Short mmCIF file of C-alpha atoms in Angstrom, two decimals:
data_model
loop_
_atom_site.label_atom_id
_atom_site.label_comp_id
_atom_site.label_asym_id
_atom_site.label_seq_id
_atom_site.Cartn_x
_atom_site.Cartn_y
_atom_site.Cartn_z
CA MET T 1 4.37 -29.85 -18.11
CA LYS T 2 5.05 -29.19 -21.83
CA ARG T 3 1.25 -28.84 -22.36
CA LEU T 4 1.21 -26.34 -19.49
CA LEU T 5 3.95 -24.24 -21.17
CA PRO T 6 1.72 -21.95 -23.57
CA ILE T 7 -0.42 -20.99 -20.51
CA LEU T 8 2.63 -20.08 -18.53
CA ILE T 9 4.12 -18.15 -21.11
CA VAL T 10 0.82 -16.05 -21.72
CA PHE T 11 0.74 -15.40 -17.94
CA MET T 12 4.44 -14.53 -17.71
CA LEU T 13 4.04 -11.94 -20.49
CA LEU T 14 1.07 -10.40 -18.67
CA LEU T 15 2.61 -10.25 -15.32
CA PRO T 16 4.74 -6.83 -16.00
CA TRP T 17 1.42 -5.26 -16.90
CA ILE T 18 0.02 -5.30 -13.58
CA GLY T 19 2.13 -2.59 -11.98
CA SER T 20 0.79 0.87 -13.08
CA ALA T 21 -2.92 0.27 -12.39
CA GLY T 22 -2.55 2.72 -9.31
CA ALA T 23 -0.79 5.56 -10.73
CA GLY T 24 -2.32 8.83 -9.41
CA ASN T 25 -2.51 12.34 -11.13
CA PRO T 26 1.09 13.84 -10.53
CA PHE T 27 -0.09 17.34 -10.75
CA THR T 28 -2.50 17.00 -7.71
CA SER T 29 -1.03 13.99 -5.77
CA LYS T 30 1.34 14.73 -2.92
CA PRO T 31 4.78 13.27 -3.31
CA GLY T 32 4.98 9.78 -2.63
CA ALA T 33 1.42 9.11 -3.37
CA ARG T 34 1.76 7.85 -6.63
CA LEU T 35 3.36 4.62 -8.08
CA VAL T 36 5.85 5.07 -10.89
CA ALA T 37 5.49 2.49 -13.67
CA PRO T 38 8.15 -0.32 -13.72
CA GLU T 39 9.99 -0.71 -16.82
CA PRO T 40 9.86 -4.42 -18.26
CA PRO T 41 11.67 -5.11 -21.50
CA ILE T 42 8.86 -4.85 -23.96
CA GLN T 43 8.98 -2.24 -26.69
CA SER T 44 6.60 -0.80 -29.39
CA PRO T 45 6.80 2.10 -31.59
CA PHE T 46 3.00 1.66 -32.38
CA VAL T 47 2.17 2.74 -28.72
CA LEU T 48 3.07 6.15 -29.43
CA LYS T 49 0.27 6.11 -32.26
CA ILE T 50 -2.33 4.96 -29.88
CA VAL T 51 -1.35 7.71 -27.52
CA VAL T 52 -1.81 10.31 -30.13
CA TRP T 53 -4.99 8.99 -31.25
CA GLN T 54 -6.08 9.11 -27.59
CA HIS T 55 -5.13 12.70 -27.33
CA ARG T 56 -6.87 13.57 -30.60
CA LEU T 57 -10.04 11.61 -29.43
CA GLN T 58 -10.09 13.35 -26.05
CA GLN T 59 -9.56 16.76 -27.85
CA THR T 60 -12.51 16.01 -30.29
CA LEU T 61 -14.50 14.76 -27.46
CA SER T 62 -14.24 18.06 -25.47
CA ASP T 63 -14.79 20.25 -28.63
CA LEU T 64 -18.00 18.30 -29.34
CA ILE T 65 -19.14 18.29 -25.66
CA ARG T 66 -18.82 22.25 -26.00
CA ASP T 67 -20.68 22.37 -29.38
CA PHE T 68 -23.50 20.11 -27.93
CA LYS T 69 -24.05 22.21 -25.05
CA ASN T 70 -24.27 25.20 -27.33
CA ASP T 71 -26.92 23.97 -29.70
CA GLU T 72 -28.19 20.61 -27.95
CA ARG T 73 -28.97 19.07 -31.22
CA PHE T 74 -29.54 15.19 -31.30
CA GLY T 75 -27.00 14.41 -34.15
CA PRO T 76 -23.95 15.37 -32.14
CA LEU T 77 -25.04 13.39 -29.34
CA ILE T 78 -24.91 10.10 -31.12
CA VAL T 79 -21.42 11.01 -32.38
CA LEU T 80 -20.52 11.99 -28.84
CA MET T 81 -21.64 8.81 -27.55
CA GLY T 82 -19.60 6.77 -30.36
CA LEU T 83 -16.44 8.74 -29.42
CA ALA T 84 -16.88 8.20 -25.76
CA PHE T 85 -17.11 4.35 -26.52
CA ALA T 86 -14.10 4.45 -28.67
CA TYR T 87 -12.27 6.70 -26.06
CA GLY T 88 -13.16 4.00 -23.31
CA ALA T 89 -12.01 1.23 -25.52
CA ILE T 90 -8.50 2.70 -26.43
CA HIS T 91 -8.19 4.00 -22.81
CA ALA T 92 -8.45 0.36 -21.41
CA ALA T 93 -6.07 -1.11 -23.68
CA GLY T 94 -3.44 0.31 -21.32
CA PRO T 95 -2.11 -1.23 -18.16
CA GLY T 96 -4.71 -1.53 -15.44
CA HIS T 97 -8.31 -1.63 -15.62
CA GLY T 98 -8.27 -5.23 -14.27
CA LYS T 99 -7.24 -7.05 -17.40
CA VAL T 100 -4.69 -9.36 -15.80
CA VAL T 101 -6.86 -10.15 -12.71
CA ALA T 102 -9.94 -10.93 -15.04
CA MET T 103 -7.42 -13.17 -16.98
CA SER T 104 -6.56 -14.93 -13.79
CA TYR T 105 -10.09 -15.53 -13.04
CA VAL T 106 -10.43 -17.16 -16.51
CA LEU T 107 -7.56 -19.18 -15.69
CA SER T 108 -8.89 -20.44 -12.38
CA HIS T 109 -12.42 -20.74 -13.36
CA ARG T 110 -14.26 -22.14 -16.14
CA PRO T 111 -16.35 -19.13 -17.46
CA SER T 112 -18.34 -19.88 -20.74
CA MET T 113 -17.92 -17.20 -23.38
CA PRO T 114 -20.92 -15.21 -22.57
CA GLY T 115 -20.16 -15.51 -18.99
CA GLY T 116 -16.72 -14.15 -19.59
CA VAL T 117 -17.97 -11.34 -21.45
CA ALA T 118 -20.61 -10.49 -18.86
CA PHE T 119 -17.65 -10.61 -16.19
CA ALA T 120 -15.77 -8.19 -18.30
CA LEU T 121 -18.76 -5.64 -18.44
CA CYS T 122 -19.35 -5.90 -14.76
CA ILE T 123 -15.61 -4.88 -14.16
CA ALA T 124 -15.97 -2.05 -16.58
CA MET T 125 -19.25 -0.91 -15.31
CA ILE T 126 -18.06 -1.05 -11.71
CA HIS T 127 -14.83 0.83 -12.62
CA GLY T 128 -17.04 3.51 -14.47
CA VAL T 129 -19.75 3.81 -11.92
CA SER T 130 -17.10 4.24 -9.02
CA GLY T 131 -15.86 7.20 -10.94
CA ILE T 132 -19.47 8.65 -11.34
CA VAL T 133 -20.18 8.00 -7.70
CA GLY T 134 -17.03 9.64 -6.68
CA VAL T 135 -17.53 12.79 -8.81
CA ILE T 136 -21.23 13.18 -7.63
CA GLY T 137 -20.61 12.34 -4.05
CA LEU T 138 -17.69 14.67 -3.76
CA ARG T 139 -19.44 17.47 -5.60
CA TYR T 140 -22.95 17.28 -4.41
CA VAL T 141 -23.10 15.25 -1.04
CA ILE T 142 -19.74 16.04 0.60
CA GLN T 143 -19.30 19.42 -1.38
CA ARG T 144 -15.50 19.11 -1.71
CA SER T 145 -12.85 19.66 -4.43
CA VAL T 146 -13.12 16.56 -6.53
CA SER T 147 -9.50 16.62 -7.91
CA GLN T 148 -8.04 17.07 -4.44
CA THR T 149 -10.31 14.81 -2.52
CA LEU T 150 -10.49 11.99 -5.35
CA ALA T 151 -6.65 11.48 -4.96
CA SER T 152 -7.27 10.25 -1.36
CA VAL T 153 -10.39 8.32 -2.10
CA THR T 154 -8.45 6.69 -4.87
CA GLU T 155 -5.63 5.79 -2.37
CA ILE T 156 -8.27 4.15 -0.11
CA THR T 157 -10.05 2.14 -2.92
CA GLN T 158 -6.90 1.13 -3.96
CA MET T 159 -5.85 -0.28 -0.63
CA VAL T 160 -9.28 -2.05 -0.59
CA SER T 161 -8.81 -3.26 -4.10
CA PHE T 162 -5.55 -4.67 -3.55
CA GLY T 163 -6.39 -6.17 -0.25
CA LEU T 164 -9.59 -7.93 -1.86
CA ILE T 165 -7.49 -9.07 -4.87
CA ALA T 166 -4.90 -10.79 -2.40
CA ILE T 167 -7.62 -12.37 -0.58
CA LEU T 168 -9.38 -13.90 -3.70
CA GLY T 169 -5.92 -14.87 -5.04
CA LEU T 170 -5.24 -16.73 -1.80
CA GLY T 171 -8.55 -18.32 -1.92
CA ILE T 172 -7.88 -19.76 -5.59
CA LEU T 173 -4.42 -20.78 -4.38
CA VAL T 174 -5.89 -22.93 -1.58
CA LYS T 175 -8.79 -24.21 -3.43
CA HIS T 176 -6.83 -25.51 -6.31
CA ALA T 177 -3.78 -26.73 -4.13
CA ALA T 178 -6.45 -28.69 -2.36
CA ALA T 179 -7.79 -30.03 -5.57
CA LEU T 180 -4.30 -30.85 -6.83
CA PHE T 181 -2.86 -32.70 -3.62
CA PHE T 182 -5.61 -33.94 -1.50
CA ARG T 183 -8.52 -34.72 -3.82
CA LYS T 184 -8.82 -38.20 -5.19
CA ASN T 185 -9.10 -38.61 -8.95
CA SER T 186 -12.62 -38.24 -10.21
CA PRO T 187 -14.06 -38.19 -13.64
CA PRO T 188 -12.89 -34.95 -15.74
CA GLU T 189 -15.77 -32.37 -16.00
CA LYS T 190 -14.79 -30.05 -19.04
CA LYS T 191 -18.15 -28.22 -19.12
CA PRO T 192 -17.67 -24.47 -18.74
CA GLU T 193 -19.58 -22.76 -16.06
CA VAL T 194 -22.34 -20.39 -16.96
CA ILE T 195 -21.42 -17.14 -15.25
CA ALA T 196 -22.36 -17.36 -11.54
CA GLY T 197 -23.25 -14.17 -9.97
CA LYS T 198 -22.13 -14.68 -6.38
CA ASN T 199 -18.70 -15.93 -7.76
CA VAL T 200 -18.30 -12.95 -10.20
CA TRP T 201 -19.03 -10.03 -8.08
CA PRO T 202 -16.32 -9.99 -5.49
CA TRP T 203 -13.98 -10.10 -8.32
CA ALA T 204 -15.67 -7.43 -10.38
CA ILE T 205 -15.88 -5.28 -7.26
CA ALA T 206 -12.12 -5.97 -6.14
CA VAL T 207 -11.08 -4.73 -9.68
CA GLY T 208 -13.46 -2.23 -10.36
CA VAL T 209 -13.83 -0.28 -7.27
CA VAL T 210 -11.14 2.08 -8.12
CA PRO T 211 -12.50 5.14 -9.72
CA CYS T 212 -11.67 5.38 -13.38
CA PRO T 213 -9.73 8.85 -13.96
CA ALA T 214 -10.84 9.20 -17.51
CA VAL T 215 -14.54 8.90 -16.30
CA VAL T 216 -13.89 11.49 -13.64
CA MET T 217 -12.33 13.98 -16.09
CA VAL T 218 -15.17 13.54 -18.63
CA MET T 219 -17.82 13.94 -15.78
CA LEU T 220 -16.08 16.98 -14.42
CA PHE T 221 -15.71 18.53 -17.87
CA CYS T 222 -19.58 18.08 -18.48
CA MET T 223 -20.43 19.35 -15.14
CA SER T 224 -18.24 22.49 -15.51
CA MET T 225 -20.88 23.29 -18.22
CA ASP T 226 -23.93 22.32 -16.17
CA GLY T 227 -24.15 19.10 -18.07
CA LEU T 228 -24.61 16.54 -15.55
CA LEU T 229 -26.91 14.22 -17.77
CA ILE T 230 -24.58 14.23 -20.79
CA GLY T 231 -21.61 13.69 -18.35
CA LEU T 232 -23.46 10.43 -16.95
CA LEU T 233 -24.24 9.30 -20.43
CA LEU T 234 -20.92 9.85 -21.80
CA ALA T 235 -19.39 8.23 -18.37
CA LEU T 236 -21.56 5.14 -19.18
CA CYS T 237 -20.55 4.94 -22.83
CA ILE T 238 -16.89 5.16 -21.67
CA ALA T 239 -17.45 2.23 -19.30
CA LEU T 240 -18.98 0.26 -22.17
CA GLY T 241 -15.93 0.91 -24.26
CA MET T 242 -13.75 -0.15 -21.46
CA GLY T 243 -15.79 -3.20 -21.20
CA ALA T 244 -15.45 -4.15 -24.83
CA THR T 245 -11.61 -4.14 -24.56
CA ILE T 246 -11.77 -6.28 -21.38
CA SER T 247 -14.19 -8.50 -22.91
CA LEU T 248 -11.57 -9.00 -25.83
CA VAL T 249 -8.81 -9.89 -23.32
CA VAL T 250 -11.09 -12.14 -21.35
CA THR T 251 -12.44 -13.99 -24.44
CA THR T 252 -8.90 -14.25 -25.89
CA ALA T 253 -7.93 -16.01 -22.44
CA ILE T 254 -10.84 -18.39 -22.58
CA LEU T 255 -10.11 -19.35 -26.12
CA GLY T 256 -6.33 -19.63 -25.17
CA LYS T 257 -7.07 -21.78 -22.00
CA THR T 258 -9.73 -23.99 -23.94
CA GLY T 259 -7.24 -24.62 -26.71
CA ALA T 260 -4.44 -25.32 -24.31
CA LEU T 261 -6.59 -27.83 -22.31
CA ARG T 262 -8.21 -29.50 -25.08
CA ALA T 263 -4.67 -31.14 -25.87
CA VAL T 264 -4.46 -32.61 -22.26
CA SER T 265 -5.91 -36.23 -22.07
CA GLY T 266 -9.12 -36.71 -20.05
CA LYS T 267 -7.39 -38.16 -16.91
CA ARG T 268 -4.80 -35.28 -16.59
CA PHE T 269 -7.20 -32.63 -17.46
CA GLU T 270 -8.26 -31.79 -13.73
CA ARG T 271 -4.62 -31.95 -12.49
CA VAL T 272 -3.39 -29.67 -15.32
CA GLU T 273 -6.35 -27.28 -14.62
CA ALA T 274 -5.91 -27.26 -10.88
CA ALA T 275 -2.06 -26.49 -11.58
CA VAL T 276 -2.80 -23.59 -13.70
CA GLY T 277 -5.54 -22.35 -11.27
CA MET T 278 -2.94 -22.61 -8.52
CA LEU T 279 -0.38 -20.67 -10.51
CA SER T 280 -3.05 -17.96 -11.20
CA GLY T 281 -4.06 -17.75 -7.47
CA ALA T 282 -0.37 -17.47 -6.40
CA ALA T 283 0.23 -14.52 -8.84
CA VAL T 284 -2.72 -12.72 -7.99
CA ALA T 285 -2.24 -13.05 -4.35
CA VAL T 286 1.28 -11.88 -4.66
CA PHE T 287 0.38 -9.06 -6.90
CA GLY T 288 -2.35 -8.08 -4.36
CA VAL T 289 -0.04 -8.08 -1.30
CA LEU T 290 2.75 -6.34 -3.12
CA PHE T 291 0.56 -3.35 -3.97
CA CYS T 292 -1.59 -3.62 -0.75
CA ILE T 293 1.39 -2.87 1.54
CA PRO T 294 2.56 0.55 -0.17
CA ALA T 295 -1.20 1.38 -0.47
CA ILE T 296 -1.73 0.92 3.22
CA HIS T 297 1.45 2.87 3.91
CA ARG T 298 -0.01 5.75 1.71
CA VAL T 299 -3.22 5.80 3.69
CA PHE T 300 -2.24 5.47 7.21
CA TYR T 301 1.34 6.94 7.22
CA MET V 1 -1.70 -11.49 -25.84
CA PRO V 2 1.50 -9.85 -26.93
CA LEU V 3 -0.29 -8.20 -29.68
CA LEU V 4 -3.06 -6.97 -27.12
CA SER V 5 -0.37 -5.85 -24.83
CA LYS V 6 1.12 -3.60 -27.67
CA VAL V 7 -2.14 -1.77 -28.11
CA ASP V 8 -1.31 0.06 -24.99
CA ALA V 9 -2.15 3.52 -24.25
CA HIS V 10 -2.92 5.04 -20.81
CA PRO V 11 -2.11 8.84 -20.30
CA HIS V 12 -5.06 10.73 -18.60
CA VAL V 13 -3.40 14.43 -19.01
CA PHE V 14 -2.31 15.60 -22.35
CA ILE V 15 0.11 18.55 -22.64
CA VAL V 16 1.07 20.47 -26.01
CA GLN V 17 4.31 22.24 -25.23
CA ARG V 18 6.47 24.84 -26.77
CA LEU V 19 10.05 25.64 -25.54
CA ASN V 20 11.92 29.04 -25.63
CA LEU V 21 15.57 28.63 -25.31
CA VAL V 22 16.88 31.78 -23.56
CA PHE V 23 20.50 32.66 -23.97
CA ASP V 24 22.70 35.32 -22.33
CA GLU V 25 26.05 36.71 -23.20
CA LYS V 26 27.83 33.53 -21.97
CA GLY V 27 25.58 30.87 -23.48
CA LEU V 28 22.54 29.10 -22.61
CA ALA V 29 20.69 30.57 -19.62
CA GLY V 30 17.81 28.34 -19.33
CA ILE V 31 14.57 27.17 -20.92
CA LYS V 32 11.19 28.75 -20.74
CA VAL V 33 8.63 26.09 -20.89
CA ARG V 34 5.01 26.48 -22.17
CA TRP V 35 2.50 23.64 -21.53
CA LYS V 36 -1.04 23.92 -22.89
CA MET V 37 -3.00 21.52 -20.93
CA ASP V 38 -5.94 19.47 -22.31
CA ASP V 39 -9.42 21.03 -21.96
CA MET V 40 -10.61 18.31 -19.51
CA PHE V 41 -7.45 18.91 -17.16
CA ALA V 42 -8.13 22.64 -17.49
CA SER V 43 -11.74 22.40 -16.59
CA MET V 44 -10.84 20.41 -13.55
CA ILE V 45 -8.32 23.07 -12.45
CA ALA V 46 -10.68 26.00 -13.35
CA GLU V 47 -13.34 24.29 -11.18
CA ASP V 48 -11.05 24.04 -8.14
CA HIS V 49 -8.84 27.27 -8.31
CA ASP V 50 -10.87 29.78 -10.39
CA ARG V 51 -12.63 30.67 -7.10
CA ASN V 52 -14.63 33.90 -8.30
CA ARG V 53 -15.55 32.04 -11.48
CA ASN V 54 -14.78 34.70 -13.81
CA GLY V 55 -12.91 32.49 -16.20
CA THR V 56 -9.42 33.78 -15.55
CA LEU V 57 -6.80 33.14 -13.03
CA GLU V 58 -5.95 36.12 -10.70
CA PRO V 59 -2.35 36.10 -8.83
CA ASP V 60 -3.58 34.47 -5.64
CA GLU V 61 -5.50 31.69 -7.78
CA VAL V 62 -2.39 31.30 -9.79
CA GLN V 63 -0.49 30.85 -6.39
CA SER V 64 -3.17 28.22 -5.50
CA VAL V 65 -2.80 26.28 -8.85
CA LYS V 66 1.02 26.25 -8.16
CA GLU V 67 0.81 24.92 -4.74
CA ASN V 68 -1.95 22.40 -5.48
CA ALA V 69 -1.72 21.55 -9.03
CA PHE V 70 1.86 21.93 -10.01
CA ILE V 71 4.59 21.80 -7.49
CA PHE V 72 4.10 18.23 -6.74
CA ILE V 73 5.98 17.38 -10.03
CA LYS V 74 9.09 18.82 -8.67
CA GLU V 75 9.61 15.27 -7.33
CA PHE V 76 9.88 14.22 -10.94
CA ASN V 77 12.27 16.92 -12.27
CA PHE V 78 9.25 18.97 -13.36
CA PHE V 79 8.89 16.31 -16.13
CA THR V 80 11.98 17.84 -17.77
CA PHE V 81 15.23 15.83 -18.23
CA ILE V 82 18.14 17.63 -19.42
CA LYS V 83 21.48 16.33 -20.48
CA ILE V 84 24.56 18.35 -20.81
CA GLY V 85 26.61 16.38 -23.04
CA SER V 86 26.06 12.99 -21.61
CA ARG V 87 25.71 14.23 -18.09
CA PRO V 88 22.32 14.47 -16.43
CA PHE V 89 21.15 17.91 -15.30
CA GLN V 90 18.77 17.66 -12.14
CA VAL V 91 16.03 20.32 -12.45
CA LYS V 92 15.80 20.95 -8.65
CA PHE V 93 14.01 24.26 -9.15
CA ILE V 94 12.11 26.61 -11.50
CA ARG V 95 11.23 30.34 -11.49
CA ASP V 96 8.40 32.49 -12.78
CA PHE V 97 5.52 29.99 -12.76
CA ASN V 98 2.47 31.38 -14.21
CA ALA V 99 -0.85 29.77 -15.16
CA THR V 100 -3.21 31.33 -17.43
CA LEU V 101 -6.81 30.54 -18.20
CA LYS V 102 -8.67 32.04 -21.31
CA ASN V 103 -11.68 30.68 -22.95
CA GLY V 104 -11.45 27.43 -20.84
CA ARG V 105 -7.73 26.92 -21.99
CA LEU V 106 -5.20 26.43 -19.37
CA VAL V 107 -1.54 27.29 -20.04
CA TYR V 108 1.25 26.74 -17.29
CA GLU V 109 4.49 28.70 -17.97
CA PHE V 110 7.76 28.51 -15.92
CA PHE V 111 11.51 28.91 -16.56
CA ILE V 112 14.19 26.39 -15.78
CA PRO V 113 17.49 28.05 -15.01
CA CYS V 114 20.32 25.99 -16.76
CA HIS V 115 23.39 27.73 -17.42
CA VAL V 116 25.86 26.27 -20.04
CA SER V 117 28.54 28.53 -21.39
CA ALA V 118 29.41 28.63 -24.96
CA GLY V 119 32.89 27.99 -26.28
CA ASP V 120 34.57 27.59 -29.66
CA ALA V 121 33.42 24.03 -30.05
CA TYR V 122 29.74 22.98 -29.96
CA LYS V 123 28.13 22.15 -26.71
CA LYS V 124 25.44 19.51 -26.79
CA VAL V 125 22.33 19.75 -24.80
CA SER V 126 19.28 17.63 -24.84
CA VAL V 127 15.70 18.12 -23.39
CA SER V 128 13.30 15.46 -22.76
CA THR V 129 10.01 16.16 -21.36
CA TYR V 130 8.01 13.30 -19.95
CA ASP V 131 6.05 12.00 -16.96
CA PRO V 132 7.99 8.86 -15.84
CA SER V 133 4.66 7.10 -14.85
CA TYR V 134 3.02 8.22 -18.24
CA TYR V 135 -0.01 9.44 -16.58
CA THR V 136 0.65 12.61 -18.56
CA ALA V 137 1.52 12.50 -22.40
CA ILE V 138 3.56 15.68 -23.34
CA PHE V 139 3.92 16.51 -27.12
CA PHE V 140 5.63 18.99 -28.79
CA ALA V 141 3.50 21.63 -30.68
CA LYS V 142 3.07 20.93 -34.45
CA HIS V 143 3.95 24.69 -35.23
CA ASN V 144 6.99 26.50 -33.64
CA PRO V 145 7.60 23.95 -30.89
CA VAL V 146 10.96 25.87 -30.46
CA SER V 147 11.91 29.44 -30.21
CA LEU V 148 15.15 31.38 -29.16
CA THR V 149 15.66 34.57 -27.16
CA THR V 150 18.77 36.62 -27.45
CA ALA V 151 20.56 33.72 -29.44
CA ASP V 152 22.22 36.27 -31.96
CA ALA V 153 25.71 35.75 -30.59
CA PHE V 154 25.71 31.86 -31.09
CA GLU V 155 25.61 29.43 -34.02
CA LEU V 156 22.81 26.83 -33.00
CA LYS V 157 21.54 23.53 -34.42
CA THR V 158 18.21 22.14 -33.03
CA ALA V 159 16.33 19.01 -33.81
CA ILE V 160 13.28 17.35 -32.21
CA ARG V 161 13.24 13.54 -32.37
CA GLU V 162 12.60 10.58 -30.43
CA ASP V 163 15.56 9.91 -27.95
CA PRO V 164 16.53 6.22 -28.54
CA ASP V 165 18.69 6.07 -25.24
CA THR V 166 15.70 6.93 -23.17
CA LYS V 167 12.77 4.46 -22.61
CA ILE V 168 9.82 5.09 -20.74
CA TYR V 169 6.11 3.46 -20.07
CA PHE V 170 7.11 -0.26 -19.97
CA ASP V 171 10.16 0.59 -22.19
CA MET V 172 7.55 1.14 -25.04
CA ILE V 173 8.06 4.83 -25.77
CA HIS V 174 11.08 6.72 -26.61
CA PRO V 175 10.23 10.47 -25.42
CA TRP V 176 10.38 13.17 -27.82
CA THR V 177 13.32 15.15 -27.35
CA LEU V 178 15.00 18.59 -28.13
CA PHE V 179 18.58 18.11 -29.16
CA MET V 180 20.67 21.34 -29.45
CA GLU V 181 24.15 22.10 -30.13
CA PHE V 182 25.55 25.59 -29.93
CA ARG V 183 28.82 27.58 -29.87
CA LYS V 184 30.13 31.15 -30.11
CA LYS V 185 29.79 32.60 -33.49
CA ALA V 186 33.30 32.83 -35.21
#
């Protein structure tokens, strides 16, 4: 049990971060349609600096987009892409963006390091692409106000996302509980899994399906200047930046898990791993259910 | 992981604000709030509400902005959390909302009635502006963040600093707050 402690501590520290993933734009969301962040007891004055940087980055990004649209030189485009990447990376450092669920995936599976990075990039790209599809779909196909309609689209995708997360968490819980309580002892197998596409996609879709507001705003800003292509390019750069941050979280989790399990003797390895997986699955399932119920309420009532 | 969690920033809308403290013969009459919205939010609002695409907002368009992209924050005290002494003052309504769009820059302005009579002793009032969910980050303007209207009859001290008694966004941020003290001039 002592050896499980580091993993449990890491997991407990991350639990409070789950909550605010679904916050909606307060200016355009009807009352009751948004989640207000809870207030767990972690404090950091450094956060304000990060927020100020994010503000400056966003302001610089919008100024440069204007400049680029005016003279369309190649140089500023490279700078713009770099800024968009940095904006995505800083943006994804905040709560949400699937980091906790991605960590649970790591704790309940055995992804290799490249597999973990690929998983993180999948989440970020789906998160970004759902924003792109949302904007283009609403603007050019359905031809409705993006800011107004996207709020309800986001509510529906949140409901789907939390529902999927609850199901996936439940699946992990059952799988690892079966391994822990019903499976006979078998020789330990510590080899990491190379990323398996069919295992990863449900997770990546569940986490990434909610449109990323940062991508939506950059897309809309570019499109307001008839810059659909530059909008698409920058949206992808933002998604890549988010992928970099989520990758950092996932690789840290893989390293932490590997380090903690290395201390476990061969015989007990599988039992410890199953217990960790079971706890991760339970936490993810509870999170999914807790957030799915209000999401269903918002969509249907 | 705790380190990672501290590198945390998630607002999507950024506002630079200026506050104008409006006084009448009795004391503080209210606060005129001026919010300069970030350019990306501005373009989104222009896209939806500048229906004739002339780059400015006419009265009917301002009304549309108010009804569809402002009034919902009433639920959150209009992001303005006032304390008179240590007693919270609920901002239930505002007056004179206006939205202006010029060269792609969007500004919201509104007046919060808040009457506090001045006496011989200093009265303390604090004004914190923040979005409880931190979807929006609100900063005071670097230059002239606070101005006064018809305050000649009063002695006034103001300071802008973080409010250590208020914590938002996972308890990680103390919102910037205007602290003021005022009394009748002797």
